[in-house]
Short mmCIF file of C-alpha atoms in Angstrom, two decimals:
data_model
loop_
_atom_site.label_atom_id
_atom_site.label_comp_id
_atom_site.label_asym_id
_atom_site.label_seq_id
_atom_site.Cartn_x
_atom_site.Cartn_y
_atom_site.Cartn_z
CA MET C 1 77.13 4.02 -28.94
CA LYS C 2 74.57 6.48 -27.72
CA PHE C 3 72.15 8.18 -30.08
CA LYS C 4 70.74 11.61 -29.52
CA LEU C 5 67.38 12.57 -30.98
CA PRO C 6 67.07 15.99 -32.49
CA LEU C 7 65.64 18.55 -30.10
CA GLY C 8 62.72 19.25 -32.41
CA LEU C 9 61.74 15.59 -32.53
CA LEU C 10 61.95 15.37 -28.76
CA SER C 11 59.57 18.29 -28.55
CA VAL C 12 57.09 16.63 -30.90
CA ILE C 13 57.23 13.35 -28.96
CA GLY C 14 56.68 15.26 -25.74
CA VAL C 15 53.65 17.04 -27.13
CA LEU C 16 52.21 13.77 -28.44
CA ALA C 17 52.81 12.04 -25.14
CA PHE C 18 51.19 14.90 -23.22
CA SER C 19 48.25 14.97 -25.61
CA SER C 20 47.78 11.21 -25.35
CA CYS C 21 47.81 11.23 -21.54
CA SER C 22 45.57 14.25 -21.37
CA THR C 23 43.00 12.66 -23.70
CA ASP C 24 42.97 9.38 -21.73
CA ASP C 25 42.51 11.22 -18.46
CA ASP C 26 39.68 13.31 -19.85
CA THR C 27 37.95 10.24 -21.27
CA GLU C 28 38.31 8.32 -18.02
CA GLN C 29 37.13 11.32 -16.01
CA ALA C 30 34.09 11.79 -18.27
CA VAL C 31 33.16 8.12 -17.96
CA ASN C 32 33.49 8.22 -14.17
CA ASP C 33 31.57 11.47 -13.74
CA SER C 34 28.68 10.86 -16.11
CA ALA C 35 25.85 8.62 -14.94
CA THR C 36 22.11 8.09 -15.23
CA ILE C 37 19.96 7.51 -12.17
CA THR C 38 16.68 5.63 -12.69
CA VAL C 39 13.88 5.20 -10.17
CA GLU C 40 11.11 2.65 -10.78
CA ASN C 41 7.90 1.81 -8.92
CA ILE C 42 7.91 -2.00 -8.81
CA ILE C 43 4.88 -2.44 -6.54
CA ASP C 44 2.60 -5.14 -7.96
CA SER C 45 -0.66 -3.35 -7.19
CA LYS C 46 -3.28 -5.23 -5.20
CA ALA C 47 -7.02 -4.70 -4.90
CA LEU C 48 -7.41 -4.86 -1.10
CA THR C 49 -5.78 -2.86 1.67
CA GLN C 50 -6.64 -5.41 4.36
CA PHE C 51 -8.51 -8.61 5.05
CA GLY C 52 -8.94 -10.83 8.07
CA THR C 53 -11.10 -13.41 9.80
CA PHE C 54 -13.42 -13.39 12.79
CA GLN C 55 -14.82 -16.12 15.03
CA ASN C 56 -16.12 -16.83 18.49
CA ALA C 57 -13.38 -16.41 21.07
CA GLY C 58 -14.50 -19.55 22.92
CA SER C 59 -13.66 -23.21 22.39
CA SER C 60 -15.76 -23.28 19.21
CA PRO C 61 -15.40 -20.74 16.36
CA VAL C 62 -19.18 -20.76 15.89
CA LEU C 63 -21.34 -17.90 17.17
CA ASN C 64 -24.37 -19.38 18.85
CA PRO C 65 -27.47 -17.27 19.62
CA GLY C 66 -26.56 -14.48 22.04
CA GLU C 67 -22.80 -14.66 21.37
CA SER C 68 -20.68 -11.89 19.85
CA THR C 69 -17.30 -11.27 18.27
CA SER C 70 -15.58 -8.21 16.79
CA PHE C 71 -12.69 -7.19 14.56
CA SER C 72 -10.87 -3.92 13.85
CA PHE C 73 -9.69 -2.45 10.57
CA TYR C 74 -8.68 0.85 8.90
CA ALA C 75 -10.56 2.73 6.20
CA GLY C 76 -10.67 6.25 4.76
CA LYS C 77 -13.57 8.19 3.30
CA GLY C 78 -15.20 6.32 0.43
CA GLN C 79 -14.04 2.90 1.57
CA THR C 80 -16.39 0.20 2.85
CA ILE C 81 -16.25 -2.99 4.91
CA SER C 82 -17.35 -6.33 3.44
CA PHE C 83 -17.67 -9.64 5.28
CA ALA C 84 -19.24 -13.09 4.93
CA ALA C 85 -20.22 -15.87 7.39
CA MET C 86 -22.28 -19.03 6.99
CA TYR C 87 -25.91 -19.25 8.10
CA GLY C 88 -25.29 -22.46 10.03
CA ASN C 89 -28.69 -24.13 9.69
CA SER C 90 -28.60 -24.23 5.91
CA ASN C 91 -26.97 -26.06 3.03
CA ASP C 92 -25.13 -23.09 1.53
CA LEU C 93 -26.53 -19.78 2.76
CA PHE C 94 -24.30 -16.97 4.03
CA PHE C 95 -24.64 -13.54 5.62
CA ALA C 96 -23.00 -10.55 3.94
CA PRO C 97 -23.73 -6.91 3.17
CA ALA C 98 -24.57 -6.07 -0.42
CA ASN C 99 -21.58 -4.98 -2.48
CA PRO C 100 -19.53 -2.84 -2.22
CA GLY C 101 -20.01 -3.26 1.55
CA ILE C 102 -21.10 -1.23 4.55
CA LYS C 103 -20.62 2.51 4.13
CA LEU C 104 -18.18 3.87 6.74
CA TYR C 105 -18.41 7.65 6.28
CA GLN C 106 -21.27 10.06 5.92
CA ASP C 107 -21.24 12.48 3.01
CA ASN C 108 -19.83 15.22 5.27
CA GLY C 109 -16.86 13.03 6.17
CA ASP C 110 -17.99 12.01 9.66
CA PRO C 111 -17.51 8.31 10.45
CA VAL C 112 -20.60 6.09 10.54
CA THR C 113 -21.21 4.53 13.96
CA GLY C 114 -23.94 2.51 15.62
CA ASN C 115 -26.25 -0.22 14.37
CA VAL C 116 -25.72 -0.98 10.66
CA SER C 117 -27.62 -4.28 10.62
CA SER C 118 -30.08 -3.01 8.01
CA GLN C 119 -27.29 -3.39 5.43
CA ILE C 120 -26.91 -7.14 6.08
CA ARG C 121 -28.40 -9.62 3.61
CA LEU C 122 -28.69 -13.40 3.35
CA TRP C 123 -27.34 -14.99 0.17
CA ASP C 124 -27.67 -18.37 -1.53
CA ASN C 125 -24.28 -19.67 -2.70
CA GLY C 126 -26.00 -21.73 -5.41
CA THR C 127 -23.91 -24.87 -4.88
CA ARG C 128 -26.42 -27.02 -2.93
CA VAL C 129 -30.08 -27.84 -3.34
CA ASN C 130 -32.07 -25.59 -1.02
CA GLU C 131 -34.18 -26.83 1.84
CA THR C 132 -36.16 -24.87 4.37
CA PRO C 133 -33.49 -23.44 6.70
CA GLY C 134 -33.36 -25.27 10.00
CA PRO C 135 -31.34 -27.72 12.15
CA SER C 136 -32.29 -30.71 10.02
CA VAL C 137 -30.74 -29.58 6.76
CA GLY C 138 -27.93 -31.59 5.25
CA HIS C 139 -26.23 -31.63 1.86
CA PRO C 140 -28.74 -33.55 -0.27
CA GLY C 141 -27.28 -32.68 -3.64
CA ALA C 142 -24.94 -30.42 -5.54
CA ALA C 143 -26.15 -27.57 -7.70
CA GLU C 144 -24.55 -25.03 -10.02
CA ASN C 145 -26.48 -21.82 -9.82
CA PRO C 146 -25.38 -18.20 -9.54
CA ILE C 147 -25.30 -16.47 -6.16
CA LYS C 148 -28.56 -14.72 -5.35
CA ASN C 149 -30.21 -12.82 -2.54
CA VAL C 150 -32.25 -15.03 -0.22
CA ALA C 151 -35.07 -12.52 -0.43
CA GLU C 152 -36.19 -14.95 -3.12
CA ILE C 153 -36.34 -17.74 -0.52
CA ALA C 154 -39.09 -17.55 2.11
CA LEU C 155 -37.81 -16.61 5.58
CA SER C 156 -39.83 -15.65 8.61
CA VAL C 157 -37.62 -12.61 9.41
CA PRO C 158 -35.05 -10.48 7.57
CA ALA C 159 -31.34 -11.20 7.95
CA SER C 160 -30.90 -8.03 10.02
CA GLN C 161 -32.91 -9.67 12.84
CA LEU C 162 -30.67 -12.73 12.86
CA LEU C 163 -27.30 -10.97 12.83
CA LYS C 164 -26.63 -7.59 14.47
CA ALA C 165 -23.75 -5.47 13.18
CA GLU C 166 -22.51 -2.45 15.16
CA LEU C 167 -19.78 0.00 14.11
CA THR C 168 -17.56 2.10 16.36
CA ASN C 169 -14.89 4.55 15.32
CA ASP C 170 -11.76 4.16 17.44
CA GLY C 171 -10.20 7.44 16.34
CA GLY C 172 -8.88 8.52 12.97
CA THR C 173 -9.43 5.86 10.34
CA LYS C 174 -9.68 2.90 12.72
CA PHE C 175 -13.03 1.13 13.09
CA THR C 176 -14.34 -1.89 15.00
CA LEU C 177 -17.27 -3.98 13.79
CA LYS C 178 -19.09 -6.06 16.39
CA ILE C 179 -21.19 -8.99 15.17
CA THR C 180 -23.83 -10.57 17.42
CA ASN C 181 -25.98 -13.62 16.77
CA THR C 182 -29.48 -12.33 17.59
CA SER C 183 -31.42 -15.28 16.16
CA GLY C 184 -32.27 -16.82 19.53
CA GLY C 185 -35.97 -17.61 20.00
CA ILE C 186 -36.81 -16.73 16.38
CA ALA C 187 -38.26 -19.19 13.89
CA ASN C 188 -35.02 -19.04 11.89
CA GLU C 189 -32.69 -19.48 14.88
CA THR C 190 -29.23 -20.51 13.71
CA PRO C 191 -25.57 -20.67 14.62
CA ILE C 192 -23.27 -18.39 12.59
CA SER C 193 -19.88 -19.63 11.41
CA ALA C 194 -16.50 -17.99 11.51
CA GLY C 195 -16.12 -15.50 8.69
CA VAL C 196 -13.85 -13.31 6.59
CA TRP C 197 -13.75 -9.54 6.09
CA ALA C 198 -12.11 -7.26 3.53
CA VAL C 199 -11.45 -3.58 2.76
CA SER C 200 -10.74 -2.51 -0.83
CA HIS C 201 -8.33 0.14 -2.01
CA ILE C 202 -9.91 3.28 -3.41
CA SER C 203 -8.66 5.31 -6.36
CA GLY C 204 -9.94 8.86 -6.09
CA THR C 205 -13.60 8.16 -5.33
CA THR C 206 -13.70 4.76 -7.04
CA ILE C 207 -13.52 1.55 -5.03
CA VAL C 208 -10.96 -0.66 -6.74
CA LYS C 209 -12.77 -3.94 -6.02
CA GLU C 210 -16.45 -3.68 -5.23
CA ASP C 211 -16.88 -7.48 -4.98
CA PRO C 212 -13.96 -8.74 -2.88
CA ILE C 213 -15.79 -11.84 -1.56
CA PHE C 214 -18.65 -12.66 -3.95
CA THR C 215 -20.47 -11.43 -7.05
CA PRO C 216 -24.28 -11.76 -7.23
CA GLY C 217 -25.43 -13.29 -10.49
CA LYS C 218 -22.19 -15.23 -10.94
CA LEU C 219 -21.10 -18.68 -9.78
CA SER C 220 -19.41 -19.01 -6.41
CA ALA C 221 -15.62 -18.84 -6.63
CA ASN C 222 -12.34 -18.37 -4.79
CA GLY C 223 -13.13 -20.58 -1.81
CA LEU C 224 -16.50 -19.06 -0.91
CA THR C 225 -18.17 -22.47 -1.31
CA ASP C 226 -16.19 -23.90 1.62
CA LEU C 227 -17.40 -21.03 3.78
CA ALA C 228 -21.02 -21.17 2.62
CA GLU C 229 -21.31 -24.96 2.95
CA THR C 230 -19.08 -25.81 5.90
CA GLY C 231 -18.14 -22.53 7.63
CA LYS C 232 -14.44 -23.02 6.85
CA THR C 233 -12.44 -19.92 5.89
CA THR C 234 -9.08 -21.39 4.80
CA ALA C 235 -9.62 -21.46 1.03
CA LEU C 236 -11.11 -17.97 0.96
CA GLU C 237 -8.24 -16.66 3.10
CA GLN C 238 -5.75 -17.97 0.54
CA TYR C 239 -7.52 -16.10 -2.25
CA LEU C 240 -7.78 -12.86 -0.26
CA THR C 241 -4.09 -13.07 0.65
CA GLY C 242 -3.21 -12.97 -3.04
CA ILE C 243 -5.16 -9.75 -3.72
CA THR C 244 -4.16 -7.84 -0.57
CA GLY C 245 -1.19 -5.49 -0.39
CA PRO C 246 0.14 -2.07 -1.41
CA ASN C 247 -1.22 -0.11 -4.33
CA SER C 248 0.71 3.11 -3.97
CA PRO C 249 2.30 5.58 -6.35
CA PHE C 250 5.50 7.48 -5.59
CA SER C 251 5.74 11.21 -6.06
CA PRO C 252 8.27 12.96 -8.32
CA VAL C 253 11.71 12.08 -6.94
CA LEU C 254 14.13 14.60 -5.45
CA VAL C 255 17.77 13.77 -6.29
CA VAL C 256 20.71 15.73 -4.86
CA VAL C 257 24.43 15.54 -5.63
CA TYR C 258 26.49 17.13 -2.86
CA SER C 259 29.72 17.05 -0.90
CA GLY C 260 30.21 16.56 2.80
CA ASN C 261 29.02 14.16 5.47
CA ASP C 262 25.52 15.51 6.11
CA ASN C 263 22.51 14.58 3.99
CA PRO C 264 21.04 17.97 2.99
CA ILE C 265 17.49 16.57 2.61
CA PHE C 266 16.85 15.48 6.22
CA LYS C 267 18.38 14.01 9.33
CA THR C 268 16.86 11.18 11.35
CA GLY C 269 16.03 12.26 14.89
CA GLU C 270 15.68 15.90 13.87
CA ASN C 271 12.36 17.70 13.36
CA ASP C 272 11.39 18.91 9.90
CA ARG C 273 13.58 21.92 9.10
CA GLY C 274 10.83 23.86 7.36
CA HIS C 275 12.64 23.86 4.03
CA GLY C 276 10.18 21.70 2.05
CA LEU C 277 10.42 18.16 3.42
CA LYS C 278 6.90 18.53 4.85
CA GLU C 279 5.50 19.40 1.43
CA LEU C 280 7.37 16.49 -0.14
CA SER C 281 6.19 13.95 2.45
CA GLN C 282 2.60 15.22 2.71
CA GLN C 283 1.78 16.35 -0.82
CA GLY C 284 4.49 14.82 -3.00
CA ASN C 285 5.70 18.32 -3.91
CA ALA C 286 9.51 18.20 -4.20
CA ASP C 287 9.89 21.60 -5.86
CA ILE C 288 10.01 23.68 -2.68
CA LEU C 289 12.82 21.63 -1.15
CA ALA C 290 14.65 21.50 -4.49
CA THR C 291 14.58 25.29 -4.78
CA PHE C 292 15.97 25.67 -1.27
CA LEU C 293 18.73 23.09 -1.75
CA LYS C 294 20.04 24.85 -4.86
CA THR C 295 21.07 27.76 -2.61
CA GLN C 296 23.02 25.65 -0.13
CA SER C 297 26.79 25.36 0.16
CA GLY C 298 28.12 21.97 -0.91
CA VAL C 299 25.09 21.13 -3.05
CA LYS C 300 26.28 20.58 -6.62
CA GLU C 301 23.20 19.42 -8.52
CA VAL C 302 19.48 19.14 -7.71
CA TYR C 303 16.89 17.37 -9.83
CA VAL C 304 13.19 16.48 -9.57
CA LEU C 305 12.56 13.30 -11.56
CA LYS C 306 9.11 12.80 -13.10
CA ASP C 307 7.57 9.99 -15.11
CA PRO C 308 7.29 11.40 -18.66
CA ALA C 309 3.75 10.06 -19.05
CA THR C 310 2.10 10.57 -15.65
CA THR C 311 4.50 12.75 -13.58
CA ILE C 312 4.04 10.50 -10.54
CA LEU C 313 5.39 6.94 -10.53
CA GLN C 314 2.38 4.62 -10.65
CA PRO C 315 2.51 1.00 -9.42
CA LYS C 316 2.26 -1.97 -11.77
CA ILE C 317 -1.32 -2.46 -12.90
CA ASN C 318 -2.61 -5.58 -14.67
CA GLY C 319 0.90 -6.83 -15.36
CA ASN C 320 2.10 -3.60 -16.96
CA ASN C 321 5.34 -1.99 -15.84
CA GLY C 322 5.18 0.60 -13.11
CA GLY C 323 6.18 4.23 -13.44
CA LYS C 324 9.80 5.14 -14.16
CA ALA C 325 11.87 8.32 -14.15
CA SER C 326 15.50 8.84 -15.20
CA GLN C 327 18.02 11.67 -15.08
CA SER C 328 21.57 12.16 -16.35
CA LEU C 329 23.85 13.60 -13.72
CA SER C 330 27.51 14.23 -12.99
CA ALA C 331 28.99 12.75 -9.83
CA ARG C 332 32.54 11.68 -9.10
CA LYS C 333 34.19 9.73 -6.32
CA GLY C 334 33.91 11.71 -3.10
CA ASP C 335 30.58 13.27 -4.07
CA ARG C 336 27.39 11.97 -2.43
CA ILE C 337 24.02 11.17 -4.02
CA ALA C 338 20.79 11.19 -1.99
CA LEU C 339 17.13 11.01 -2.98
CA ALA C 340 13.62 11.15 -1.52
CA THR C 341 10.04 10.54 -2.73
CA MET C 342 6.66 10.47 -1.02
CA TYR C 343 5.00 7.12 -0.38
CA GLY C 344 1.69 8.15 -1.91
CA GLN C 345 -0.68 6.13 0.27
CA SER C 346 0.30 7.81 3.51
CA ASN C 347 -0.15 11.04 5.39
CA ASP C 348 3.52 12.00 5.64
CA TRP C 349 5.76 9.05 4.82
CA PHE C 350 8.59 9.14 2.33
CA VAL C 351 11.12 6.72 0.88
CA ALA C 352 14.71 7.95 0.88
CA SER C 353 18.33 6.85 0.84
CA VAL C 354 19.44 6.08 4.37
CA ASN C 355 22.27 7.83 6.19
CA ASN C 356 24.46 9.87 3.84
CA GLY C 357 23.36 8.41 0.52
CA VAL C 358 25.94 6.75 -1.74
CA ASP C 359 29.32 7.75 -3.11
CA GLY C 360 29.22 9.50 -6.48
CA SER C 361 31.25 6.71 -8.07
CA THR C 362 28.68 4.03 -7.13
CA ARG C 363 27.16 2.20 -10.05
CA GLY C 364 24.50 -0.53 -10.18
CA ASP C 365 21.38 -1.29 -8.16
CA ILE C 366 21.28 0.75 -4.94
CA SER C 367 17.74 -0.20 -3.87
CA SER C 368 19.08 -1.86 -0.72
CA ILE C 369 20.05 1.53 0.74
CA MET C 370 16.48 2.86 0.51
CA GLY C 371 14.37 3.15 3.66
CA LEU C 372 10.84 4.15 4.67
CA PHE C 373 10.60 7.28 6.86
CA ASP C 374 7.95 9.20 8.79
CA SER C 375 8.48 12.96 8.55
CA GLY C 376 6.66 13.47 11.88
CA THR C 377 4.50 16.31 10.56
CA LEU C 378 1.11 14.54 10.51
CA GLN C 379 -0.38 11.68 12.48
CA SER C 380 0.27 8.42 10.68
CA SER C 381 -2.53 6.22 9.43
CA PHE C 382 -2.76 2.83 7.81
CA PRO C 383 -1.45 3.13 4.21
CA GLY C 384 -4.36 3.12 1.81
CA ALA C 385 -6.83 4.12 4.55
CA HIS C 386 -6.04 7.83 4.50
CA ILE C 387 -7.28 8.58 1.00
CA GLY C 388 -10.10 11.10 0.95
CA SER C 389 -10.40 11.15 4.73
CA GLN C 390 -10.40 14.32 6.78
CA PRO C 391 -7.00 16.03 7.13
CA ALA C 392 -4.82 14.23 9.64
CA GLN C 393 -3.93 15.97 12.86
CA ALA C 394 -0.70 17.94 12.66
CA GLU C 395 2.16 16.90 14.91
CA SER C 396 5.76 17.91 15.49
CA GLN C 397 7.88 14.80 15.90
CA PRO C 398 11.42 13.96 14.79
CA VAL C 399 11.94 12.26 11.45
CA GLN C 400 12.24 8.54 12.06
CA GLN C 401 12.91 5.48 9.96
CA LEU C 402 10.12 2.90 10.06
CA ALA C 403 10.72 -0.81 10.43
CA ASN C 404 11.38 -2.62 7.17
CA PRO C 405 9.14 -4.43 6.53
CA ASN C 406 6.73 -2.58 8.80
CA PRO C 407 4.55 -5.00 10.81
CA PHE C 408 1.93 -2.31 11.47
CA THR C 409 1.30 -1.57 7.82
CA THR C 410 2.00 -5.03 6.35
CA LEU C 411 4.08 -3.31 3.66
CA PRO C 412 6.85 -5.39 2.07
CA ALA C 413 10.52 -4.49 2.31
CA VAL C 414 11.33 -1.20 0.58
CA PRO C 415 13.47 -2.79 -2.21
CA GLN C 416 10.37 -4.79 -3.15
CA MET C 417 8.49 -1.55 -3.78
CA ILE C 418 11.05 0.76 -5.39
CA LYS C 419 14.09 0.09 -7.58
CA VAL C 420 16.92 2.61 -7.88
CA THR C 421 19.87 2.14 -10.24
CA ILE C 422 22.84 4.29 -11.24
CA GLN C 423 24.52 3.40 -14.53
#
């Protein structure tokens, strides 16, 4: 027997069924479309931009009287160069400039060049009993005294007559320091050991670490004793490695939701379009490009993400979390999401999603699709060495992606500097 439902009841069931399906679809659609993008600076800030070693290029690392060696490095206005090497004919004396190091720029911004030996001092490491410097010294006994200037120990001549230091500027922010043993024929003639050198980051006009190698008035530390007593650099290199690396903020982040196959922010291999990428990559100003993109066909949403506390996204400092910015957005499958932010310690570099961004339905950590790019609008310089220097020379080159990690800059892989998630 077949039963027939009343027409009115059928109508009610139909309405309920339609309402139920419609509600489920709307809920599912809302869940799929709504998301929050979060960008975090996860750089563990370091004190030094660079460090290295120097030694005689011959069979022995020691610089004997009349011999020279040199090393090159990058530094911007306000930064200095520090180094240390053992005074060979001593128990624990070493050559080094007074902290924070040798000044590299004049007050007008011109690079310092020429003989800078007058800034070199001789220091007592404080870990061995002193004897009159000379070939017969040994290691007669340990001591535990703070580091002090050897001006308090009688020498026939100042340190600047034993070691000659000469600076040249190789263009832009690149320098070379030549060190020559000039002690030959002097009462305090001595070999000079291999040594280490370091350049500190600078924040505004403040040098981040004014004492990268030693601190007068304090006990020797961090491997300096090996250098001062034996001329060996290994232990000090290990310490300097741990405090050398990036210390960069990221600018406010441009985020774009769009349709189509072309990233509206930029295209690799194409020169800056003049719509605001230059301002983003040089100054960290994303507003000009954001304003332009809002007028473009296919662009659905444009945001500029800022850290609520500091606007820019600062790196991690002293174990604290780095800067973070978040934004709610609407993006569904078939949409694309792309973003870009200036790498602060550069002339015109920016971090951005590669190729055509990610699909609007993507959720999770998307840091792996971020790359480091050169906008091609200013000459590049070593990251951290451009700060406060004279304006870089303008250029007109295609946008290009830089190697990741970049061997020239010693920067880590991009996902180790910036974290991007969509949830």
